[in-house]
């Protein structure tokens, strides 16, 4: 498979030794004995040796490179490599350098960013090598190929962003921004090509395959443009640029071929031929650029065969004009292949070799930070404990909530509470109001469609009558009132359905108006229900008084504060923040550590949210304490009075009935909304039939009118007969006019042999060809489009170069055209699907039959 795709070579590295520099750094930082971390250093050395040796083309090798990269990543904050700290020199060769008498292109640096970039480059290059070893005949092989190319593209894209700010001193050409940009684009194009191969093997729809193929060509065009950038063009193998240039043309040809099949399926023979012709031209370009393109010959033969078959059908059957390629819509690409960005960590199951390595001054700073952290947590926890105990003491002093628990017969029945909860959960009166507000819009939309459709038929009938009055018996086509009779019956039926639906809407709204106030009460929950329902007995009246309600509300708030504080306490105790990376970064950047400022900033960012929450609960507690004392005084005064007349049972009955009405109204309104939407779909279909009929009738009218006017013109210009005494010889008879039934000749300029013409010479394009926009005349405006509710009204027009065929009875002389493959107009009416049923049960919307 390597002959299909481009693979990249790996960078080569010189050996380096971590032992002495790292051992010295750790010993000096920790004040430890030399060699104490020998095992970890040896493991790092082995990891580097394995990463720079000859690698197998296997996923495990990629993971090994990424594991070494991850280790370098975490080491950068612990053991900075530089001229003044850990003195380790890394030397790497340019991946595209083949060597010469003057040596090889190398670069050396005491820099972990440089080492990391070289390792990542090799991970991307190795991914490209693994990609081409997969079996493209299997689904798993295609998926793996695409994955590895996308991984390579993502790594190169990351390096392009990372290197400029982290390796300012420069490096080898293969790590230049221009080279990385080109390689990322190339790998992305190859991943998109793999998705095309999968779509083709899976026999996806031609429209989808065309979009994927077009994007493949576009991606190769982008890669070709970037690979020609000065400074990197000389890096590539000699056959790379021809292959990439050829692929951009070939996959654009593939896209045109599959889009031609889409056009064929829809009966657009002219467009099919134009696309096949363009595809043939692109294939000739592709093969002229590169002779090593896989599948090029088979594809060319397939396009040629399809072109010949389509040309033959067009010459003998359809006779469609073949538009220029610039006048057909461009195929839009579908980007499936996308770069896979690096994760952090990049390797699977990464573990830091030097997890325990922390400099001594960092360790001391962490200890001081932990002391500050503990002091802060202890202080805030004490605030929580003291204020919560203060609340409990207040409740005990006021004998709450025991003093207000004597409810007697004042409680709300559980069934009513359940109904209230269900009503609230289902949206309450707001939901009903919203659904009622939608109905007028839906109704108006349907009424407008009926009105506009009827007007269209009236206007057409008026025009037909005018022509009939003008030309009398010569106007021989079927009268409009007979042709549209069934359509008018259908529209009248819809008018009746809408009128009956209006009556049903009025009944539903009247029922809602009667129950709305009770629904509002149910929507307010248990506390408002208790206030609304009349009480029985003095105890009940006191227990459900305004003061009691306020006390219960305040007690609920107290319970909420206590529960909230329990959560805060738990989160406060468990909140942690690893300050070590910040200390390490500050030390690496500044050379000294100002841990006090960093510690304060970190403590604030970690614990300020809890400090503020605790302060907020204390503030709310003070307000609740004041309100609770006042409400308790009011409660003590109200316990001496008695309640008024009892209407409890009547109220409970009304509330229960309101819930039943709510469920019923919700059901009816949902059905009504669906009814109007379904009716809209049926009306739009009917209007489309009328619109198509009107269009065909207008075309027929123009043709018939032209014939009649031509006959009148001939009669007016007829030469008067010569008197017999002036005649010397009989005038010769005029030859008969040509037969109107003669078949039209093909307007195609393509030879009858149907051999695809030779491609016109075109320049090599480095980017994807610009999208060609069609230049066909604009389609007629839809016959109806209510403001704010655009409907897709398909209109049929004559195909380019082909008149619209007549479809209605006509006795006069008319030209005979061959049938067009697209859908023909047929006399109306037909059989239409029944519209949706109305509201069942209460009230019934009228059936449309």
Short mmCIF file of N, CA and C in Angstrom, two decimals, residues 364-460:
data_model
loop_
_atom_site.label_atom_id
_atom_site.label_comp_id
_atom_site.label_asym_id
_atom_site.label_seq_id
_atom_site.Cartn_x
_atom_site.Cartn_y
_atom_site.Cartn_z
N UNK A 364 10.16 22.68 51.48
CA UNK A 364 9.94 23.57 52.62
C UNK A 364 8.81 24.55 52.36
N UNK A 365 8.73 25.06 51.14
CA UNK A 365 7.65 25.99 50.81
C UNK A 365 6.30 25.30 50.89
N UNK A 366 6.24 24.05 50.46
CA UNK A 366 4.99 23.29 50.54
C UNK A 366 4.58 23.10 51.99
N UNK A 367 5.53 22.84 52.86
CA UNK A 367 5.22 22.68 54.28
C UNK A 367 4.63 23.95 54.86
N UNK A 368 5.21 25.09 54.54
CA UNK A 368 4.67 26.35 55.04
C UNK A 368 3.27 26.61 54.48
N UNK A 369 3.07 26.25 53.23
CA UNK A 369 1.75 26.40 52.61
C UNK A 369 0.71 25.54 53.33
N UNK A 370 1.08 24.33 53.68
CA UNK A 370 0.14 23.44 54.37
C UNK A 370 -0.25 23.99 55.74
N UNK A 371 0.69 24.63 56.42
CA UNK A 371 0.37 25.23 57.73
C UNK A 371 -0.64 26.36 57.57
N UNK A 372 -0.43 27.22 56.57
CA UNK A 372 -1.39 28.31 56.33
C UNK A 372 -2.76 27.74 55.95
N UNK A 373 -2.75 26.72 55.16
CA UNK A 373 -4.00 26.10 54.74
C UNK A 373 -4.78 25.55 55.93
N UNK A 374 -4.09 24.88 56.86
CA UNK A 374 -4.76 24.29 58.02
C UNK A 374 -5.34 25.36 58.93
N UNK A 375 -4.61 26.46 59.12
CA UNK A 375 -5.12 27.56 59.94
C UNK A 375 -6.41 28.13 59.36
N UNK A 376 -6.43 28.31 58.05
CA UNK A 376 -7.61 28.87 57.40
C UNK A 376 -8.81 27.94 57.54
N UNK A 377 -8.63 26.68 57.31
CA UNK A 377 -9.73 25.72 57.39
C UNK A 377 -10.27 25.64 58.81
N UNK A 378 -9.39 25.61 59.81
CA UNK A 378 -9.83 25.53 61.20
C UNK A 378 -10.67 26.74 61.59
N UNK A 379 -10.24 27.92 61.18
CA UNK A 379 -10.97 29.14 61.51
C UNK A 379 -12.37 29.15 60.90
N UNK A 380 -12.50 28.74 59.64
CA UNK A 380 -13.81 28.76 58.98
C UNK A 380 -14.74 27.68 59.54
N UNK A 381 -14.19 26.55 59.91
CA UNK A 381 -15.02 25.49 60.50
C UNK A 381 -15.59 25.93 61.85
N UNK A 382 -14.82 26.69 62.61
CA UNK A 382 -15.30 27.19 63.90
C UNK A 382 -16.47 28.14 63.71
N UNK A 383 -16.42 28.98 62.66
CA UNK A 383 -17.55 29.88 62.37
C UNK A 383 -18.82 29.07 62.08
N UNK A 384 -18.68 28.03 61.31
CA UNK A 384 -19.84 27.20 60.99
C UNK A 384 -20.45 26.58 62.25
N UNK A 385 -19.61 26.01 63.09
CA UNK A 385 -20.10 25.32 64.29
C UNK A 385 -20.78 26.29 65.25
N UNK A 386 -20.18 27.43 65.51
CA UNK A 386 -20.74 28.40 66.46
C UNK A 386 -22.10 28.93 65.99
N UNK A 387 -22.22 29.29 64.74
CA UNK A 387 -23.48 29.88 64.26
C UNK A 387 -24.59 28.84 64.12
N UNK A 388 -24.26 27.63 63.78
CA UNK A 388 -25.28 26.59 63.72
C UNK A 388 -25.84 26.30 65.10
N UNK A 389 -24.98 26.27 66.10
CA UNK A 389 -25.44 26.05 67.47
C UNK A 389 -26.33 27.20 67.94
N UNK A 390 -26.02 28.41 67.50
CA UNK A 390 -26.84 29.56 67.86
C UNK A 390 -28.26 29.43 67.30
N UNK A 391 -28.41 28.92 66.09
CA UNK A 391 -29.73 28.70 65.50
C UNK A 391 -30.53 27.66 66.29
N UNK A 392 -29.88 26.58 66.65
CA UNK A 392 -30.56 25.53 67.41
C UNK A 392 -31.02 26.04 68.77
N UNK A 393 -30.24 26.87 69.37
CA UNK A 393 -30.62 27.44 70.67
C UNK A 393 -31.85 28.33 70.54
N UNK A 394 -31.93 29.10 69.49
CA UNK A 394 -33.09 29.96 69.27
C UNK A 394 -34.37 29.14 69.09
N UNK A 395 -34.31 28.07 68.32
CA UNK A 395 -35.49 27.22 68.12
C UNK A 395 -35.94 26.60 69.44
N UNK A 396 -35.00 26.19 70.25
CA UNK A 396 -35.36 25.61 71.55
C UNK A 396 -36.01 26.65 72.45
N UNK A 397 -35.52 27.86 72.40
CA UNK A 397 -36.09 28.94 73.21
C UNK A 397 -37.54 29.22 72.84
N UNK A 398 -37.86 29.18 71.55
CA UNK A 398 -39.22 29.49 71.08
C UNK A 398 -40.12 28.26 71.00
N UNK A 399 -39.60 27.10 71.40
CA UNK A 399 -40.38 25.85 71.36
C UNK A 399 -40.90 25.55 69.95
N UNK A 400 -40.02 25.73 68.98
CA UNK A 400 -40.37 25.48 67.58
C UNK A 400 -39.55 24.30 67.07
N UNK A 401 -40.16 23.47 66.25
CA UNK A 401 -41.48 23.64 65.61
C UNK A 401 -42.63 23.00 66.36
N UNK A 402 -42.42 22.51 67.59
CA UNK A 402 -43.48 21.78 68.30
C UNK A 402 -44.73 22.62 68.48
N UNK A 403 -44.59 23.92 68.69
CA UNK A 403 -45.75 24.77 68.98
C UNK A 403 -46.72 24.87 67.81
N UNK A 404 -46.31 24.64 66.61
CA UNK A 404 -47.20 24.83 65.45
C UNK A 404 -47.60 23.51 64.79
N UNK A 405 -47.28 22.37 65.40
CA UNK A 405 -47.57 21.08 64.76
C UNK A 405 -48.99 20.57 65.02
N UNK A 406 -49.80 21.26 65.81
CA UNK A 406 -51.17 20.85 66.08
C UNK A 406 -52.07 21.32 64.93
N UNK A 407 -52.11 20.55 63.79
CA UNK A 407 -52.84 20.98 62.59
C UNK A 407 -54.27 20.49 62.55
N UNK A 408 -54.62 19.38 63.25
CA UNK A 408 -55.99 18.88 63.24
C UNK A 408 -56.48 18.61 61.83
N UNK A 409 -57.66 19.19 61.43
CA UNK A 409 -58.24 18.98 60.10
C UNK A 409 -57.80 19.99 59.09
N UNK A 410 -56.72 20.65 59.34
CA UNK A 410 -56.27 21.71 58.45
C UNK A 410 -55.28 21.25 57.38
N UNK A 411 -54.89 20.01 57.41
CA UNK A 411 -53.90 19.54 56.43
C UNK A 411 -54.55 19.36 55.06
N UNK A 412 -53.73 19.47 54.03
CA UNK A 412 -54.19 19.28 52.65
C UNK A 412 -54.19 17.80 52.34
N UNK A 413 -55.26 17.28 51.76
CA UNK A 413 -55.27 15.85 51.41
C UNK A 413 -54.09 15.50 50.51
N UNK A 414 -53.54 14.33 50.75
CA UNK A 414 -52.36 13.92 50.00
C UNK A 414 -52.66 13.81 48.50
N UNK A 415 -53.86 13.39 48.17
CA UNK A 415 -54.21 13.27 46.75
C UNK A 415 -54.15 14.62 46.05
N UNK A 416 -54.59 15.68 46.78
CA UNK A 416 -54.55 17.00 46.18
C UNK A 416 -53.11 17.51 46.08
N UNK A 417 -52.30 17.17 47.07
CA UNK A 417 -50.88 17.53 46.98
C UNK A 417 -50.23 16.85 45.79
N UNK A 418 -50.57 15.60 45.54
CA UNK A 418 -50.01 14.88 44.39
C UNK A 418 -50.44 15.54 43.08
N UNK A 419 -51.71 15.97 43.02
CA UNK A 419 -52.18 16.63 41.81
C UNK A 419 -51.49 17.97 41.61
N UNK A 420 -51.29 18.67 42.70
CA UNK A 420 -50.59 19.95 42.60
C UNK A 420 -49.16 19.76 42.10
N UNK A 421 -48.48 18.76 42.64
CA UNK A 421 -47.10 18.50 42.21
C UNK A 421 -47.06 18.10 40.74
N UNK A 422 -48.02 17.29 40.31
CA UNK A 422 -48.06 16.86 38.91
C UNK A 422 -48.33 18.04 37.99
N UNK A 423 -49.24 18.93 38.40
CA UNK A 423 -49.55 20.09 37.58
C UNK A 423 -48.34 21.01 37.45
N UNK A 424 -47.66 21.23 38.56
CA UNK A 424 -46.46 22.09 38.53
C UNK A 424 -45.39 21.48 37.63
N UNK A 425 -45.18 20.18 37.79
CA UNK A 425 -44.15 19.51 36.99
C UNK A 425 -44.47 19.56 35.50
N UNK A 426 -45.76 19.57 35.17
CA UNK A 426 -46.17 19.55 33.77
C UNK A 426 -46.26 20.95 33.17
N UNK A 427 -45.90 21.98 33.90
CA UNK A 427 -45.84 23.31 33.33
C UNK A 427 -46.90 24.28 33.80
N UNK A 428 -47.96 23.79 34.43
CA UNK A 428 -48.97 24.67 34.98
C UNK A 428 -49.67 25.52 33.94
N UNK A 429 -50.25 26.63 34.40
CA UNK A 429 -51.01 27.50 33.50
C UNK A 429 -50.12 28.13 32.45
N UNK A 430 -48.83 28.29 32.75
CA UNK A 430 -47.94 28.85 31.74
C UNK A 430 -47.91 27.98 30.48
N UNK A 431 -47.93 26.67 30.68
CA UNK A 431 -47.93 25.77 29.54
C UNK A 431 -49.22 25.90 28.73
N UNK A 432 -50.35 25.95 29.44
CA UNK A 432 -51.64 26.09 28.75
C UNK A 432 -51.68 27.41 27.98
N UNK A 433 -51.27 28.50 28.64
CA UNK A 433 -51.27 29.81 27.98
C UNK A 433 -50.40 29.80 26.73
N UNK A 434 -49.23 29.19 26.84
CA UNK A 434 -48.32 29.13 25.69
C UNK A 434 -48.94 28.36 24.53
N UNK A 435 -49.59 27.25 24.82
CA UNK A 435 -50.20 26.46 23.75
C UNK A 435 -51.38 27.20 23.12
N UNK A 436 -52.15 27.92 23.94
CA UNK A 436 -53.24 28.71 23.38
C UNK A 436 -52.70 29.83 22.49
N UNK A 437 -51.58 30.42 22.88
CA UNK A 437 -51.01 31.51 22.09
C UNK A 437 -50.49 31.03 20.73
N UNK A 438 -50.14 29.75 20.63
CA UNK A 438 -49.65 29.21 19.36
C UNK A 438 -50.77 28.94 18.37
N UNK A 439 -51.96 28.67 18.87
CA UNK A 439 -53.05 28.27 17.98
C UNK A 439 -53.41 29.34 16.95
N UNK A 440 -53.52 30.63 17.31
CA UNK A 440 -53.87 31.61 16.28
C UNK A 440 -52.88 31.66 15.13
N UNK A 441 -51.59 31.53 15.45
CA UNK A 441 -50.58 31.54 14.39
C UNK A 441 -50.75 30.35 13.45
N UNK A 442 -50.96 29.18 14.04
CA UNK A 442 -51.16 27.98 13.22
C UNK A 442 -52.43 28.10 12.38
N UNK A 443 -53.48 28.62 13.00
CA UNK A 443 -54.74 28.78 12.29
C UNK A 443 -54.60 29.77 11.13
N UNK A 444 -53.96 30.91 11.41
CA UNK A 444 -53.79 31.93 10.37
C UNK A 444 -52.98 31.39 9.20
N UNK A 445 -51.97 30.60 9.51
CA UNK A 445 -51.15 30.03 8.44
C UNK A 445 -52.00 29.17 7.51
N UNK A 446 -52.85 28.34 8.09
CA UNK A 446 -53.70 27.47 7.27
C UNK A 446 -54.73 28.27 6.48
N UNK A 447 -55.29 29.28 7.13
CA UNK A 447 -56.28 30.11 6.43
C UNK A 447 -55.65 30.84 5.25
N UNK A 448 -54.42 31.31 5.44
CA UNK A 448 -53.74 32.01 4.35
C UNK A 448 -53.46 31.07 3.18
N UNK A 449 -53.09 29.83 3.49
CA UNK A 449 -52.82 28.88 2.40
C UNK A 449 -54.10 28.61 1.62
N UNK A 450 -55.21 28.40 2.33
CA UNK A 450 -56.48 28.16 1.65
C UNK A 450 -56.87 29.35 0.79
N UNK A 451 -56.75 30.55 1.36
CA UNK A 451 -57.12 31.76 0.63
C UNK A 451 -56.26 31.95 -0.61
N UNK A 452 -54.95 31.79 -0.44
CA UNK A 452 -54.04 32.00 -1.57
C UNK A 452 -54.22 30.95 -2.65
N UNK A 453 -54.43 29.70 -2.25
CA UNK A 453 -54.63 28.64 -3.24
C UNK A 453 -55.91 28.88 -4.03
N UNK A 454 -56.96 29.29 -3.34
CA UNK A 454 -58.21 29.59 -4.03
C UNK A 454 -58.03 30.76 -4.99
N UNK A 455 -57.28 31.78 -4.56
CA UNK A 455 -57.04 32.93 -5.43
C UNK A 455 -56.29 32.52 -6.69
N UNK A 456 -55.32 31.63 -6.55
CA UNK A 456 -54.56 31.17 -7.71
C UNK A 456 -55.48 30.52 -8.74
N UNK A 457 -56.39 29.68 -8.26
CA UNK A 457 -57.32 29.03 -9.19
C UNK A 457 -58.28 30.05 -9.80
N UNK A 458 -58.72 31.03 -9.01
CA UNK A 458 -59.62 32.05 -9.53
C UNK A 458 -58.95 32.87 -10.62
N UNK A 459 -57.70 33.27 -10.39
CA UNK A 459 -56.99 34.07 -11.39
C UNK A 459 -56.79 33.29 -12.68
N UNK A 460 -56.46 32.01 -12.55
CA UNK A 460 -56.25 31.20 -13.75
C UNK A 460 -57.55 31.03 -14.52
#
